[in-house]
Short mmCIF file of C-alpha atoms and ligand atoms in Angstrom, two decimals:
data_model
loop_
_atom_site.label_atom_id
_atom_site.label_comp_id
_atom_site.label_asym_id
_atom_site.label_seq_id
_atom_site.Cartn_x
_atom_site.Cartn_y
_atom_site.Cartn_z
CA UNK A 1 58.97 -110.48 126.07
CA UNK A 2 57.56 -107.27 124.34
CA UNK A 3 60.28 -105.10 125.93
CA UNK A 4 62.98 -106.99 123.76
CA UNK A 5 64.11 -105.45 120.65
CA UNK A 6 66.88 -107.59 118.83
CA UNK A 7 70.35 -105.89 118.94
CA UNK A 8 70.34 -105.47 114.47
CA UNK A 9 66.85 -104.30 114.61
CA UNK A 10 67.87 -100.82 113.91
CA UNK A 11 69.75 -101.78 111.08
CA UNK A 12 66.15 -102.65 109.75
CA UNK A 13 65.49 -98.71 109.97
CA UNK A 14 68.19 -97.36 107.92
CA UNK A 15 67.65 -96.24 104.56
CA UNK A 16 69.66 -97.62 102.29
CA UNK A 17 71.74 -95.33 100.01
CA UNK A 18 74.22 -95.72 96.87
CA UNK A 19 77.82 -95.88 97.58
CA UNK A 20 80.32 -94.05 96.49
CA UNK A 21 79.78 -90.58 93.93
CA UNK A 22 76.10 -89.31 93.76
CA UNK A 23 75.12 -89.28 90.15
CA UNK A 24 74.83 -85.85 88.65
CA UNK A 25 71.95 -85.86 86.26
CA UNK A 26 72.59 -84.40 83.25
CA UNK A 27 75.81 -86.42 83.25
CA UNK A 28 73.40 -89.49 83.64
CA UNK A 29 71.52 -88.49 80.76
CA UNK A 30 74.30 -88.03 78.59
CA UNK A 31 75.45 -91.64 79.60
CA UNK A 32 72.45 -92.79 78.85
CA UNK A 33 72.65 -91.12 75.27
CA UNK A 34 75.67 -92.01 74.70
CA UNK A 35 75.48 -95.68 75.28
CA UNK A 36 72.40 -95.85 73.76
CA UNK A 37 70.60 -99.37 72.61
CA UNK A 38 73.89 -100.85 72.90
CA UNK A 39 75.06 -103.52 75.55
CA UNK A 40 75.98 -103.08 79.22
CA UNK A 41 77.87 -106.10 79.24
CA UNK A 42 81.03 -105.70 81.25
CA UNK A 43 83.29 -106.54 78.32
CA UNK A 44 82.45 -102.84 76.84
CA UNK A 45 83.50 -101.16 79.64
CA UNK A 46 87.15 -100.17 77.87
CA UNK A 47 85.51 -99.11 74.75
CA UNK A 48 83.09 -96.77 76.90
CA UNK A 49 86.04 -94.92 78.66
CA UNK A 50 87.46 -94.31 75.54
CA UNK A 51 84.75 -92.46 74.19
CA UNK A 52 84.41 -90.98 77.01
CA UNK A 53 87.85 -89.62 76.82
CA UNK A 54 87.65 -88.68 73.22
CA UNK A 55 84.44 -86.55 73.50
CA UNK A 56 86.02 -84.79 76.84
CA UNK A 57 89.90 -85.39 76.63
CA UNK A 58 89.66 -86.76 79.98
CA UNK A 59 87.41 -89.22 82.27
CA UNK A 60 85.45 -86.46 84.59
CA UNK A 61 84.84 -88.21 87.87
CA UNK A 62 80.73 -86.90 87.24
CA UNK A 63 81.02 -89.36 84.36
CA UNK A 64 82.75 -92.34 85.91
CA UNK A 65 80.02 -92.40 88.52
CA UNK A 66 76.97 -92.36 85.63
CA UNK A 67 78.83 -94.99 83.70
CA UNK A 68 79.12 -97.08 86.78
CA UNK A 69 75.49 -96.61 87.45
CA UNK A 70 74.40 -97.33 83.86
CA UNK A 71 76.74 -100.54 83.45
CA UNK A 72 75.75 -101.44 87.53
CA UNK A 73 79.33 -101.76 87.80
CA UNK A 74 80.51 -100.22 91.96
CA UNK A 75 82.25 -97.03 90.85
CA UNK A 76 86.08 -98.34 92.68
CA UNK A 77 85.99 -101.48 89.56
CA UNK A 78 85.29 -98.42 87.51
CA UNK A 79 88.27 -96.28 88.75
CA UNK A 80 90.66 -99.30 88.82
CA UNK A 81 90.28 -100.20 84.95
CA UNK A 82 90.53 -96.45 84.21
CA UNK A 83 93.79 -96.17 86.31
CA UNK A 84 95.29 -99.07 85.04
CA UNK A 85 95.80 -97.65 81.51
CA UNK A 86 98.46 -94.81 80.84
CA UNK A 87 96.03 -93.66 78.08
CA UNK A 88 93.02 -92.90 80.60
CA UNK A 89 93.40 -89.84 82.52
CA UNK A 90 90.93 -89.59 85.32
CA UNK A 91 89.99 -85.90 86.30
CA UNK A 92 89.44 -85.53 90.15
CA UNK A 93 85.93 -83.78 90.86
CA UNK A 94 86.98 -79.47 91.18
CA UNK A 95 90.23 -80.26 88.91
CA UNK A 96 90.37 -77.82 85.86
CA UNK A 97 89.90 -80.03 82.76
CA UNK A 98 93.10 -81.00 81.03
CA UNK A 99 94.41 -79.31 77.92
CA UNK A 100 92.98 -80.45 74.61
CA UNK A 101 96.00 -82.15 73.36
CA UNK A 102 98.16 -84.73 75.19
CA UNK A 103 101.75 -85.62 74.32
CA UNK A 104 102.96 -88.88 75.81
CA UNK A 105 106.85 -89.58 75.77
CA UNK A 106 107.81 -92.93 76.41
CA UNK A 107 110.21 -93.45 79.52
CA UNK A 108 111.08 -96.95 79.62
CA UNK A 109 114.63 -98.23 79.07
CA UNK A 110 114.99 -98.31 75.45
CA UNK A 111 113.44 -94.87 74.98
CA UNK A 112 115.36 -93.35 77.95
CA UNK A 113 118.38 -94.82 76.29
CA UNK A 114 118.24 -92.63 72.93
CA UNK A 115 116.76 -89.42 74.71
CA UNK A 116 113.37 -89.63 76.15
CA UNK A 117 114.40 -88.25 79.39
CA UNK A 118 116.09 -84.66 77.59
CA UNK A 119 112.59 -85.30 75.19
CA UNK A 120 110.12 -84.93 78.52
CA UNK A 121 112.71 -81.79 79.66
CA UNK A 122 112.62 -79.70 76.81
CA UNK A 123 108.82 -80.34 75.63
CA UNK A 124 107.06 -78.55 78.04
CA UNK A 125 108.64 -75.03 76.79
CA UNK A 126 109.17 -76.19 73.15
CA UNK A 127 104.91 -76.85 73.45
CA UNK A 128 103.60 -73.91 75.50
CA UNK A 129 100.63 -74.41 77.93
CA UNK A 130 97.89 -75.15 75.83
CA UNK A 131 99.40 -78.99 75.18
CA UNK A 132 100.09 -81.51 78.33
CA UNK A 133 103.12 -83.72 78.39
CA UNK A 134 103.11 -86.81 80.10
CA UNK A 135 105.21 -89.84 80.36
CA UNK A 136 103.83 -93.16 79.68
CA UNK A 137 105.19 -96.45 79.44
CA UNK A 138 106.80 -98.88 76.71
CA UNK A 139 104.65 -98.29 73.13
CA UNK A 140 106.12 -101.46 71.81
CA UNK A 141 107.69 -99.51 69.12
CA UNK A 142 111.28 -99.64 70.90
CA UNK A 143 112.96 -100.42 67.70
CA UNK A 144 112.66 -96.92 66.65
CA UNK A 145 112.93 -95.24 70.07
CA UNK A 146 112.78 -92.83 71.22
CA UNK A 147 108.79 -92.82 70.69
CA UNK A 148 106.15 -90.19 71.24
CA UNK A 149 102.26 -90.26 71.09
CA UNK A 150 100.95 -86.94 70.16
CA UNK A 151 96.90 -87.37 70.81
CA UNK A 152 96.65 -90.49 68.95
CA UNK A 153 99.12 -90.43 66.76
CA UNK A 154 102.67 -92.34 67.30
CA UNK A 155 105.83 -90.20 66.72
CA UNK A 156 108.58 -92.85 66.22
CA UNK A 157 112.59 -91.41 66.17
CA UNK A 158 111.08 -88.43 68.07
CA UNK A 159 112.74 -85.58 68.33
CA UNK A 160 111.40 -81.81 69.56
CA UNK A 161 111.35 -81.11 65.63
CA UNK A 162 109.10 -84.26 64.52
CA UNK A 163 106.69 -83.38 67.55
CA UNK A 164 106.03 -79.69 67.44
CA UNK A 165 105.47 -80.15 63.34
CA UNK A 166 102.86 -82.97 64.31
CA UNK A 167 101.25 -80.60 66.22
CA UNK A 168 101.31 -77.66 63.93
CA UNK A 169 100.01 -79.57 60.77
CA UNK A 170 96.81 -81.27 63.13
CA UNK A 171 98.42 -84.74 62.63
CA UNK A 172 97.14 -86.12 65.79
CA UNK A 173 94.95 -89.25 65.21
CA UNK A 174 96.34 -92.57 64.70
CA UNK A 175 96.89 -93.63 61.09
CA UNK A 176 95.89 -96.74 59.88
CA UNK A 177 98.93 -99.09 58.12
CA UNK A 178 98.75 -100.26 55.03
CA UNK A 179 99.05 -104.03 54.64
S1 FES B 201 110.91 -98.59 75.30
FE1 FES B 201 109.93 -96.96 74.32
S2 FES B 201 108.62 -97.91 72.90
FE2 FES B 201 109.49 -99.54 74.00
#
């Protein structure tokens, strides 16, 4: 029997290889940094994107495939948590990076009923190029629709007015209620 080779022994042969996105290495490093002594643990993985997002206003693809790496998490899990929030916004490898500042308009019913829809027409011109508008969904602020998130910061009763003066005075991070 010495002629007989087993039909998977060349399987035996290949060399394995990562799936998905090769890891860039300075992104890796910077993963690595900016992780730090803190835990991989699964459960972080939302708080990671975030700051991920805040330091580059968007989740570079080079980035989603270190953080994968670093949390051993396969890059798709990665991509589908990402996706799944409106706040995330994943940048395809060779896309130009986003502008700095991000204004969300809510479209769901409530909004759409008191003007989001004319809100998401007019914005764009009222805002220039240098500020992306996006719709997103329900902000659970419906009682005072129509509602806006400029960066971080929720615009409630929005109109073009309330937004654009947001803007212009650097309001853009979310403020903390007082109880
Ligand atoms: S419908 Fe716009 S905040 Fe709920």
């Amino acid at each position: 029997m010495s002629g007989y080779r087993h039909p998977g022994a060349a399987r035996r042969r290949t060399k394995p290889h990562p799936k998905g996105r090769q890891v860039d290495a300075d992104v890796r490093r910077e993963i690595t940094i900016l992780l730090g002594e803190r835990s991989r643990a699964r459960d972080l993985l939302i708080e990671y994107l975030h700051e991920i997002q805040d330091i580059h206003g968007c989740l570079p693809a080079a980035h989603l495939a270190a953080l994968a790496e670093e949390m051993r998490l396969s890059q798709a899990e990665i991509y589908e948590v990402a996706s799944f929030y409106a706040h995330f916004d994943i940048l395809a490898e060779g896309k130009n990076p986003q502008p700095a500042l991000t204004v969300r308009v809510c479209d769901s019913l409530t909004c759409e009923m008191f003007g989001a829809r004319e809100l998401l027409e007019a914005l764009p011109a009222k805002l220039g190029k240098k500020v992306r508008v996006l719709r997103a969904p329900c902000m659970g602020r419906c009682e005072n629709a129509p509602v806006a998130e400029v960066g971080h910061a929720h615009v409630e009763i929005a109109t073009l007015k309330s937004i654009a003066g947001r803007i212009k005075k650097g309001r853009t991070n979310a403020g903390v209620s007082a109880y």
